[in-house]
Coordinates of C-alpha atoms in Angstrom, one line a residue:
M72 CA 2.5 -7.6 -10.6
E73 CA 3.8 -4.1 -9.5
A74 CA 1.2 -1.5 -8.5
S75 CA 2.7 1.0 -11.0
Q76 CA 2.2 -1.5 -13.9
I77 CA -1.5 -1.6 -13.1
V78 CA -2.4 2.0 -12.4
S79 CA 0.4 4.1 -13.9
T80 CA -1.8 5.8 -16.6
P81 CA -0.6 9.0 -18.4
E82 CA -3.0 11.0 -16.3
L83 CA -1.8 9.6 -13.1
K84 CA 1.8 10.1 -14.2
H85 CA 1.1 13.7 -15.0
E86 CA -0.6 14.1 -11.6
Y87 CA 2.4 12.6 -9.9
N88 CA 4.8 14.9 -11.7
K89 CA 2.6 17.9 -10.9
E90 CA 2.4 17.0 -7.2
R91 CA 6.2 16.6 -7.1
A92 CA 6.8 19.9 -8.8
E93 CA 4.5 21.7 -6.4
S94 CA 6.3 20.1 -3.4
L95 CA 9.6 21.2 -4.8
W96 CA 8.3 24.7 -5.3
K97 CA 7.5 24.8 -1.6
I98 CA 10.8 23.3 -0.6
N99 CA 12.6 25.9 -2.7
R100 CA 11.0 28.7 -0.6
I101 CA 12.8 27.3 2.5
V102 CA 16.1 25.9 1.1
A103 CA 17.1 28.7 -1.3
P104 CA 17.0 31.6 1.2
L105 CA 18.9 29.5 3.7
A106 CA 21.5 28.7 1.0
V107 CA 21.9 32.4 0.1
L108 CA 22.2 33.5 3.7
L109 CA 24.8 30.8 4.5
V110 CA 26.9 31.5 1.4
F111 CA 26.7 35.3 2.0
F112 CA 27.7 34.8 5.6
V113 CA 30.7 32.6 4.7
T114 CA 31.8 35.0 1.9
M115 CA 31.7 38.0 4.1
F116 CA 33.0 36.7 7.4
S117 CA 34.9 33.5 6.7
D118 CA 36.6 33.4 3.3
Q119 CA 38.7 36.6 3.8
V120 CA 39.9 35.4 7.2
N121 CA 40.6 31.7 6.5
F122 CA 41.6 31.9 2.8
P123 CA 42.9 35.4 2.0
L124 CA 45.0 34.2 -0.9
F125 CA 42.1 32.5 -2.6
Y126 CA 39.4 35.1 -1.8
R127 CA 39.1 36.7 -5.2
D128 CA 38.9 33.3 -7.0
M129 CA 36.5 31.9 -4.4
L130 CA 34.1 34.8 -4.9
T131 CA 33.3 33.7 -8.4
G132 CA 32.1 30.4 -7.2
R133 CA 30.1 32.0 -4.4
L134 CA 28.4 34.2 -6.9
F135 CA 27.2 31.0 -8.8
A136 CA 25.3 29.9 -5.8
I137 CA 24.0 33.4 -4.8
I138 CA 22.7 34.3 -8.3
L139 CA 21.0 31.0 -9.1
C140 CA 19.6 30.6 -5.5
S141 CA 18.2 34.2 -5.8
I142 CA 16.4 33.3 -9.0
V143 CA 14.9 30.3 -7.2
I144 CA 13.8 32.4 -4.3
I145 CA 11.9 34.8 -6.7
S146 CA 10.3 31.9 -8.5
S147 CA 9.1 30.3 -5.2
Y148 CA 6.8 33.4 -4.6
I149 CA 5.2 33.3 -8.1
P150 CA 2.2 31.0 -7.9
T151 CA 2.1 30.6 -11.7
L152 CA 5.5 28.8 -11.5
K153 CA 4.2 26.1 -9.1
N154 CA 4.3 23.5 -11.8
K155 CA 7.9 24.4 -12.6
G156 CA 9.3 23.8 -9.1
H157 CA 11.4 20.9 -10.3
I158 CA 13.2 23.2 -12.8
F159 CA 14.1 25.7 -10.2
S160 CA 15.2 23.0 -7.8
F161 CA 17.5 21.9 -10.6
L162 CA 18.9 25.4 -10.7
L163 CA 19.3 25.4 -6.9
F164 CA 21.3 22.2 -7.0
L165 CA 23.3 23.4 -10.0
G166 CA 24.3 26.6 -8.3
L167 CA 25.5 24.9 -5.2
S168 CA 27.3 22.1 -7.0
L169 CA 29.1 24.6 -9.4
M170 CA 30.2 26.6 -6.3
A171 CA 31.6 23.5 -4.8
A172 CA 33.3 22.4 -8.0
H173 CA 34.7 26.0 -8.4
L174 CA 36.1 26.1 -4.9
S175 CA 37.8 22.7 -5.4
G176 CA 39.2 23.8 -8.7
V177 CA 40.7 27.1 -7.6
M178 CA 41.9 25.8 -4.2
N179 CA 43.8 22.8 -5.6
N180 CA 41.4 20.3 -3.9
E181 CA 41.7 21.7 -0.4
S182 CA 40.2 19.0 1.8
S183 CA 37.3 21.1 3.1
T184 CA 36.2 22.0 -0.4
Q185 CA 36.2 18.3 -1.4
T186 CA 34.1 17.5 1.6
Y187 CA 31.7 20.3 0.8
W188 CA 31.4 19.1 -2.8
L189 CA 30.7 15.5 -1.6
F190 CA 28.1 16.8 0.8
I191 CA 26.3 18.9 -1.8
N192 CA 26.2 16.1 -4.5
I193 CA 24.9 13.5 -2.0
I194 CA 22.2 15.7 -0.7
G195 CA 21.2 16.8 -4.2
C196 CA 21.3 13.4 -5.9
A197 CA 20.0 11.2 -3.1
I198 CA 17.5 13.5 -1.1
L199 CA 16.4 16.3 -3.3
P200 CA 13.4 14.8 -5.1
I201 CA 14.2 16.1 -8.6
S202 CA 14.4 13.6 -11.5
L203 CA 17.3 11.3 -12.1
F204 CA 18.0 13.1 -15.4
Y205 CA 18.2 16.5 -13.8
S206 CA 20.5 15.1 -11.0
A207 CA 22.8 13.5 -13.5
V208 CA 23.0 16.7 -15.6
V209 CA 24.1 18.7 -12.5
V210 CA 26.8 16.1 -11.8
V211 CA 28.1 16.1 -15.4
I212 CA 28.1 19.9 -15.7
S213 CA 29.9 20.4 -12.3
F214 CA 32.6 17.9 -13.2
A215 CA 33.1 19.5 -16.7
Y216 CA 33.4 22.9 -15.0
Y217 CA 35.8 21.5 -12.4
F218 CA 38.1 20.2 -15.1
I219 CA 38.1 23.6 -16.9
I220 CA 38.7 25.7 -13.7
Y221 CA 41.2 23.3 -12.2
F222 CA 43.6 23.1 -15.2
S223 CA 43.1 26.8 -16.1
S224 CA 44.3 27.6 -12.6
G225 CA 47.7 26.0 -13.5
F226 CA 47.3 22.9 -11.4
I227 CA 48.4 19.4 -12.6
A228 CA 46.6 16.0 -12.4
D229 CA 48.2 15.0 -9.1
V230 CA 47.1 12.5 -6.5
A231 CA 44.7 15.0 -4.8
F232 CA 43.1 15.6 -8.2
R233 CA 42.6 11.9 -8.8
M234 CA 41.3 11.3 -5.3
T235 CA 38.8 14.2 -5.8
L236 CA 37.5 12.5 -9.0
V237 CA 37.2 9.1 -7.3
N238 CA 35.6 10.4 -4.0
V239 CA 33.2 12.8 -5.4
G240 CA 32.4 10.7 -8.5
C241 CA 31.8 7.5 -6.5
A242 CA 29.6 9.3 -4.0
S243 CA 27.6 11.0 -6.8
L244 CA 27.1 7.7 -8.6
G245 CA 26.1 6.0 -5.4
A246 CA 23.6 8.8 -4.6
L247 CA 22.2 8.5 -8.1
A248 CA 21.7 4.8 -7.6
L249 CA 19.9 5.5 -4.4
K250 CA 17.7 8.1 -6.2
V251 CA 16.5 5.3 -8.6
A252 CA 15.3 3.3 -5.7
Q253 CA 13.8 6.2 -3.9
S254 CA 12.0 7.4 -7.1
R255 CA 10.4 3.9 -7.5
I256 CA 9.3 3.9 -3.8
R257 CA 7.8 7.4 -4.1
E258 CA 5.9 6.5 -7.3
R259 CA 4.7 3.2 -5.8
E260 CA 3.5 5.1 -2.6
F261 CA 1.7 7.6 -4.8
F262 CA -0.1 5.0 -6.8
F263 CA -1.1 3.1 -3.7
R264 CA -2.3 6.2 -2.1
K265 CA -4.4 7.1 -5.1
S266 CA -5.9 3.6 -5.2
L267 CA -6.8 3.8 -1.6
E268 CA -8.2 7.2 -2.0
K269 CA -10.5 5.8 -4.7
A270 CA -11.5 3.0 -2.4
N271 CA -12.1 5.5 0.4
A272 CA -14.1 7.6 -1.9
E273 CA -16.4 4.7 -2.8
I274 CA -16.8 4.0 0.8
A275 CA -17.5 7.6 1.6
D276 CA -19.9 7.8 -1.3
L277 CA -21.8 4.8 0.1
N278 CA -22.0 6.3 3.6
E279 CA -23.2 9.6 2.1
K280 CA -25.9 7.8 0.3
L281 CA -27.1 6.2 3.5
K282 CA -26.9 9.6 5.4
D283 CA -28.9 11.3 2.7
E284 CA -31.8 8.9 3.1
N285 CA -32.4 10.3 6.6
I286 CA -35.5 8.3 7.1
H287 CA -36.7 5.9 9.8
L288 CA -34.5 2.9 10.7
T289 CA -36.6 0.4 8.7
L290 CA -36.0 2.1 5.4
E291 CA -32.3 2.4 6.2
L292 CA -32.1 -1.3 6.8
E293 CA -33.9 -2.0 3.6
V294 CA -31.4 0.1 1.7
A295 CA -28.4 -1.6 3.4
K296 CA -29.9 -5.0 2.8
H297 CA -30.3 -4.3 -0.9
I298 CA -26.6 -3.1 -1.1
Q299 CA -25.5 -6.2 0.7
T300 CA -27.2 -8.5 -1.8
V301 CA -25.4 -6.6 -4.5
V302 CA -21.9 -6.8 -3.0
L303 CA -22.0 -10.5 -2.1
P304 CA -20.7 -12.5 -5.0
Q305 CA -23.3 -14.2 -7.2
K306 CA -23.2 -17.6 -8.8
D307 CA -22.0 -16.3 -12.2
E308 CA -18.8 -15.1 -10.4
Y309 CA -18.2 -18.6 -8.9
V310 CA -18.1 -20.3 -12.2
K311 CA -15.2 -18.1 -13.3
F312 CA -12.9 -20.5 -11.3
E313 CA -12.8 -23.2 -14.0
D314 CA -11.5 -26.1 -11.8
L315 CA -13.4 -25.2 -8.6
D316 CA -17.0 -25.8 -7.8
I317 CA -18.1 -23.1 -5.3
A318 CA -21.4 -22.6 -3.4
C319 CA -22.1 -19.8 -0.8
L320 CA -24.9 -18.8 1.4
M321 CA -25.5 -16.2 4.1
I322 CA -28.6 -16.1 6.4
P323 CA -28.5 -12.8 8.4
A324 CA -29.8 -12.7 11.9
D325 CA -31.2 -9.2 11.3
E326 CA -32.0 -7.5 8.0
V327 CA -28.3 -6.8 7.6
G328 CA -25.5 -9.2 8.6
G329 CA -21.8 -8.6 9.4
D330 CA -20.7 -11.7 7.7
Y331 CA -18.6 -11.3 4.6
Y332 CA -17.3 -13.5 1.8
D333 CA -16.1 -12.8 -1.7
T334 CA -14.6 -14.5 -4.8
I335 CA -12.5 -12.5 -7.2
S336 CA -11.3 -14.4 -10.3
F337 CA -8.1 -13.5 -12.4
A338 CA -8.0 -16.0 -15.3
Q339 CA -6.5 -19.2 -13.9
N340 CA -6.3 -18.0 -10.3
G341 CA -8.0 -15.5 -7.9
I342 CA -8.7 -14.4 -4.4
I343 CA -11.3 -15.9 -2.0
A344 CA -12.1 -14.2 1.3
M345 CA -14.3 -14.8 4.3
G346 CA -14.8 -12.7 7.5
D347 CA -17.1 -11.8 10.3
V348 CA -17.7 -8.5 11.9
T349 CA -18.4 -8.7 15.6
D350 CA -22.0 -8.1 16.4
H351 CA -24.5 -7.7 13.5
G352 CA -27.0 -5.2 12.2
L353 CA -26.6 -2.0 10.1
H354 CA -23.2 -1.0 11.5
S355 CA -21.7 -4.4 11.0
G356 CA -23.1 -4.5 7.5
L357 CA -21.5 -1.1 6.8
I358 CA -18.1 -2.4 7.9
M359 CA -18.5 -5.5 5.8
M360 CA -19.2 -3.2 2.8
M361 CA -16.1 -1.2 3.5
V362 CA -14.0 -4.3 3.5
H363 CA -15.7 -5.5 0.3
T364 CA -14.9 -2.2 -1.5
A365 CA -11.3 -2.1 -0.2
L366 CA -10.6 -5.7 -1.1
R367 CA -12.0 -5.3 -4.6
A368 CA -9.8 -2.2 -5.2
L369 CA -6.6 -3.7 -3.5
S370 CA -6.9 -7.0 -5.3
Q371 CA -6.3 -5.2 -8.6
I372 CA -3.1 -3.8 -7.2
E373 CA -1.7 -6.6 -5.1
K374 CA -2.8 -9.8 -6.9
E375 CA 0.1 -11.8 -5.5
D376 CA 0.7 -10.4 -2.0
I377 CA -2.3 -11.1 0.1
K378 CA -0.4 -10.1 3.2
S379 CA -0.2 -6.5 1.9
I380 CA -4.0 -6.6 1.2
I381 CA -4.9 -7.7 4.7
K382 CA -2.5 -5.2 6.3
I383 CA -4.1 -2.3 4.5
I384 CA -7.6 -3.4 5.3
N385 CA -6.6 -3.8 9.0
K386 CA -5.3 -0.2 8.9
L387 CA -8.6 1.1 7.4
L388 CA -10.7 -0.7 10.0
Y389 CA -8.3 0.5 12.8
D390 CA -8.7 4.1 11.6
F391 CA -12.5 3.8 11.2
R392 CA -12.8 2.3 14.7
L393 CA -10.8 5.2 16.3
K394 CA -12.7 7.8 14.3
T395 CA -16.2 6.5 15.1
S396 CA -15.4 5.1 18.6
D397 CA -16.8 1.8 17.4
H398 CA -16.2 -1.4 19.3
R399 CA -16.5 -3.7 16.4
L400 CA -13.6 -5.8 15.1
M401 CA -13.4 -8.3 12.3
T402 CA -12.1 -11.8 11.7
L403 CA -10.8 -12.1 8.2
I404 CA -9.0 -14.7 6.1
I405 CA -7.8 -14.2 2.5
L406 CA -7.0 -17.1 0.3
K407 CA -5.0 -16.8 -2.9
Y408 CA -5.9 -19.5 -5.4
L409 CA -2.8 -20.4 -7.4
G410 CA -4.6 -22.8 -9.8
K411 CA -4.5 -26.6 -9.9
G412 CA -5.9 -26.9 -6.4
K413 CA -3.1 -24.9 -4.7
F414 CA -3.9 -22.2 -2.2
T415 CA -2.1 -19.8 0.2
M416 CA -3.9 -18.3 3.1
T417 CA -3.3 -15.5 5.6
G418 CA -5.4 -13.9 8.4
Q419 CA -7.4 -15.1 11.3
H420 CA -11.0 -16.6 11.3
E421 CA -12.6 -19.9 12.0
S422 CA -10.6 -23.0 11.2
L423 CA -10.6 -24.5 7.7
I424 CA -12.3 -27.9 7.3
I425 CA -11.0 -30.1 4.4
L426 CA -12.8 -33.3 3.5
K427 CA -10.7 -35.7 1.4
T428 CA -12.4 -38.0 -1.1
G429 CA -11.6 -41.0 1.1
G430 CA -13.4 -39.5 4.1
E431 CA -10.4 -38.2 6.0
V432 CA -11.0 -34.9 7.7
T433 CA -8.4 -32.1 8.2
D434 CA -9.1 -29.2 10.6
I435 CA -6.7 -26.4 10.1
S436 CA -6.6 -23.6 12.7
S437 CA -6.0 -20.1 11.4
M438 CA -5.0 -18.7 14.8
D439 CA -1.3 -18.7 13.9
Y440 CA -1.7 -16.8 10.6
G441 CA -3.2 -13.4 11.8
M442 CA -5.3 -11.6 14.3
F443 CA -8.5 -9.6 14.6
A444 CA -8.6 -6.9 11.9
G445 CA -8.9 -3.4 13.3
L446 CA -7.6 -4.2 16.8
E447 CA -4.0 -3.1 16.3
K448 CA -2.6 -0.4 14.0
D449 CA -0.1 -2.8 12.5
I450 CA -0.6 -6.5 12.4
T451 CA 2.5 -7.4 10.4
P452 CA 4.2 -9.3 13.3
Y453 CA 1.1 -11.5 13.6
L454 CA 0.8 -12.5 10.0
D455 CA 2.0 -15.7 8.4
T456 CA 1.1 -17.7 5.3
L457 CA -0.3 -21.1 5.0
Y458 CA 0.1 -23.3 1.9
F459 CA -2.3 -26.2 1.2
E460 CA -3.5 -28.2 -1.7
L461 CA -6.8 -29.7 -2.7
N462 CA -6.8 -32.9 -4.9
K463 CA -9.6 -33.7 -7.3
G464 CA -12.8 -34.3 -5.3
D465 CA -11.5 -32.7 -2.1
V466 CA -13.8 -30.3 -0.3
L467 CA -12.9 -27.1 1.6
I468 CA -15.5 -25.6 3.9
L469 CA -15.3 -22.0 5.2
Y470 CA -17.9 -20.8 7.6
T471 CA -18.6 -18.2 10.3
D472 CA -19.2 -18.8 14.1
G473 CA -22.9 -18.3 13.6
I474 CA -23.1 -21.9 12.4
T475 CA -20.8 -23.5 14.9
E476 CA -22.3 -21.6 17.8
A477 CA -25.9 -22.1 16.8
V478 CA -27.7 -23.7 19.8
N479 CA -30.8 -25.8 20.2
Y480 CA -33.3 -25.9 23.0
K481 CA -30.8 -27.8 25.2
E482 CA -28.2 -25.0 24.7
E483 CA -26.1 -27.5 22.7
Q484 CA -23.9 -25.9 20.0
F485 CA -24.0 -27.2 16.4
G486 CA -20.2 -27.1 16.3
K487 CA -17.6 -28.1 13.8
E488 CA -18.7 -31.7 14.4
G489 CA -22.2 -30.8 13.1
I490 CA -20.7 -29.4 9.9
I491 CA -18.5 -32.5 9.3
K492 CA -21.3 -34.9 10.1
A493 CA -23.6 -33.1 7.6
A494 CA -21.0 -32.8 4.8
L495 CA -19.2 -36.1 4.9
P496 CA -22.1 -38.3 3.6
V497 CA -22.6 -36.0 0.6
R498 CA -18.9 -35.1 -0.1
H499 CA -19.0 -36.7 -3.5
N500 CA -21.9 -34.5 -4.5
S501 CA -21.7 -30.9 -5.9
A502 CA -20.7 -28.0 -3.7
D503 CA -24.3 -26.8 -3.8
S504 CA -25.5 -30.1 -2.4
I505 CA -22.9 -30.1 0.4
R506 CA -23.8 -26.5 1.3
S507 CA -27.5 -27.2 1.4
A508 CA -26.9 -30.4 3.6
V509 CA -25.0 -28.4 6.2
I510 CA -27.5 -25.5 6.3
K511 CA -30.4 -27.9 6.5
K512 CA -28.8 -29.8 9.4
C513 CA -27.9 -26.6 11.2
L514 CA -31.5 -25.2 10.9
N515 CA -32.9 -28.5 12.1
H516 CA -30.5 -28.3 15.1
I517 CA -31.7 -24.8 15.9
G518 CA -35.4 -25.8 15.5
N519 CA -37.7 -23.0 16.9
E520 CA -34.9 -21.3 18.8
K521 CA -33.9 -17.7 18.0
V522 CA -31.0 -17.3 15.5
Y523 CA -28.6 -15.0 17.3
D524 CA -25.9 -14.6 14.7
D525 CA -25.5 -14.6 10.9
L526 CA -25.1 -18.1 9.3
S527 CA -22.6 -18.1 6.5
I528 CA -20.9 -20.9 4.6
M529 CA -18.7 -21.3 1.5
V530 CA -18.1 -24.8 0.1
I531 CA -15.2 -25.1 -2.4
K532 CA -14.7 -28.4 -4.2
K533 CA -11.8 -29.3 -6.5
T534 CA -13.1 -30.6 -9.8

């Protein structure tokens, strides 16, 4: 679904038009004076020398541009007219286009006037960010005026006349078509920007709340721990996936962990994510909460394109890392559930373990589908999409390295083998039973040793 279909409310549309009008008001302050100076210079020092026979007739066309551009200049210095910038940009374009049409008409389509008219219409239609309606009105008026001035000057509909209509007309139509695409891109960018501003505002608000506490570290950790328990999905969110049995658990190494997972349901499909911020503690927890907020906001905009979601989250983490000089990165995979057991996945994290009902085990590496989030400004070249399917009774296990790297007193890691050995015997049971079996076996493996990293697991069973 397009972003504009989701967030294009009347209020946002009004804000978009207001922002565009104010931008045009500022553009007018620069372009209109340049246009007047250029037209005045050409009128005084070029027309008389190069076109003495047409000078008087040309002067009328030049006055169109000078008068209308002068009105635009005056408007650009009146603050109360900020919201009318698009109207005065229309007048600016109209004045220049009428001048070009007039010159072509009175000079019998002299080649330089045709080129000038082409240039003005392409710039005005394709680049000047006024509406498609205003651009089309300028084109229609300028052509109507051209017909009048051309035939009133006693010229006939010769080849040069027809070529002018074809060349200028086709260029104008092509530029108008380009404006349609550009307008959609500008609107899409605006709505995306507003959505991200909202997500950033939520993150900033969360950080402000933590700063405002300004008490000793223990209380800060308690606040963050409470927020973490709120943002992690609860069981009532899992059941929204009607044909999936989902069970999750995170055991933080400190009061706050950097492990992250989420489930977001959209009717018959949804988004599932799991990630791990390097290191753990308060800062890792804050990054995890940033990602949670951003993913929740972006998932409402880009329900289909999970690559776009992970690219934007990567940019947020990259900018945050540069701004704070923080060393932390994040592994992150995002799964799009398509319904009927079908998934797509992008990103880089621990491998995916799939247990078939017959006991077969599939270990899918995610190394070829992404990279660490926050490491590079743009991870587009590293992203790819994996498609896989779960049949009824199949089990998908997602986890963080805290489980696989958990060590016992012999410094032996639990590993993926430990997960598989714990899950296989109970694969026919519920997702909750499988999760409990893996966690129990992992904790038994650790014994009395210190837990150095967060332990997180998500079990997804196709029902």
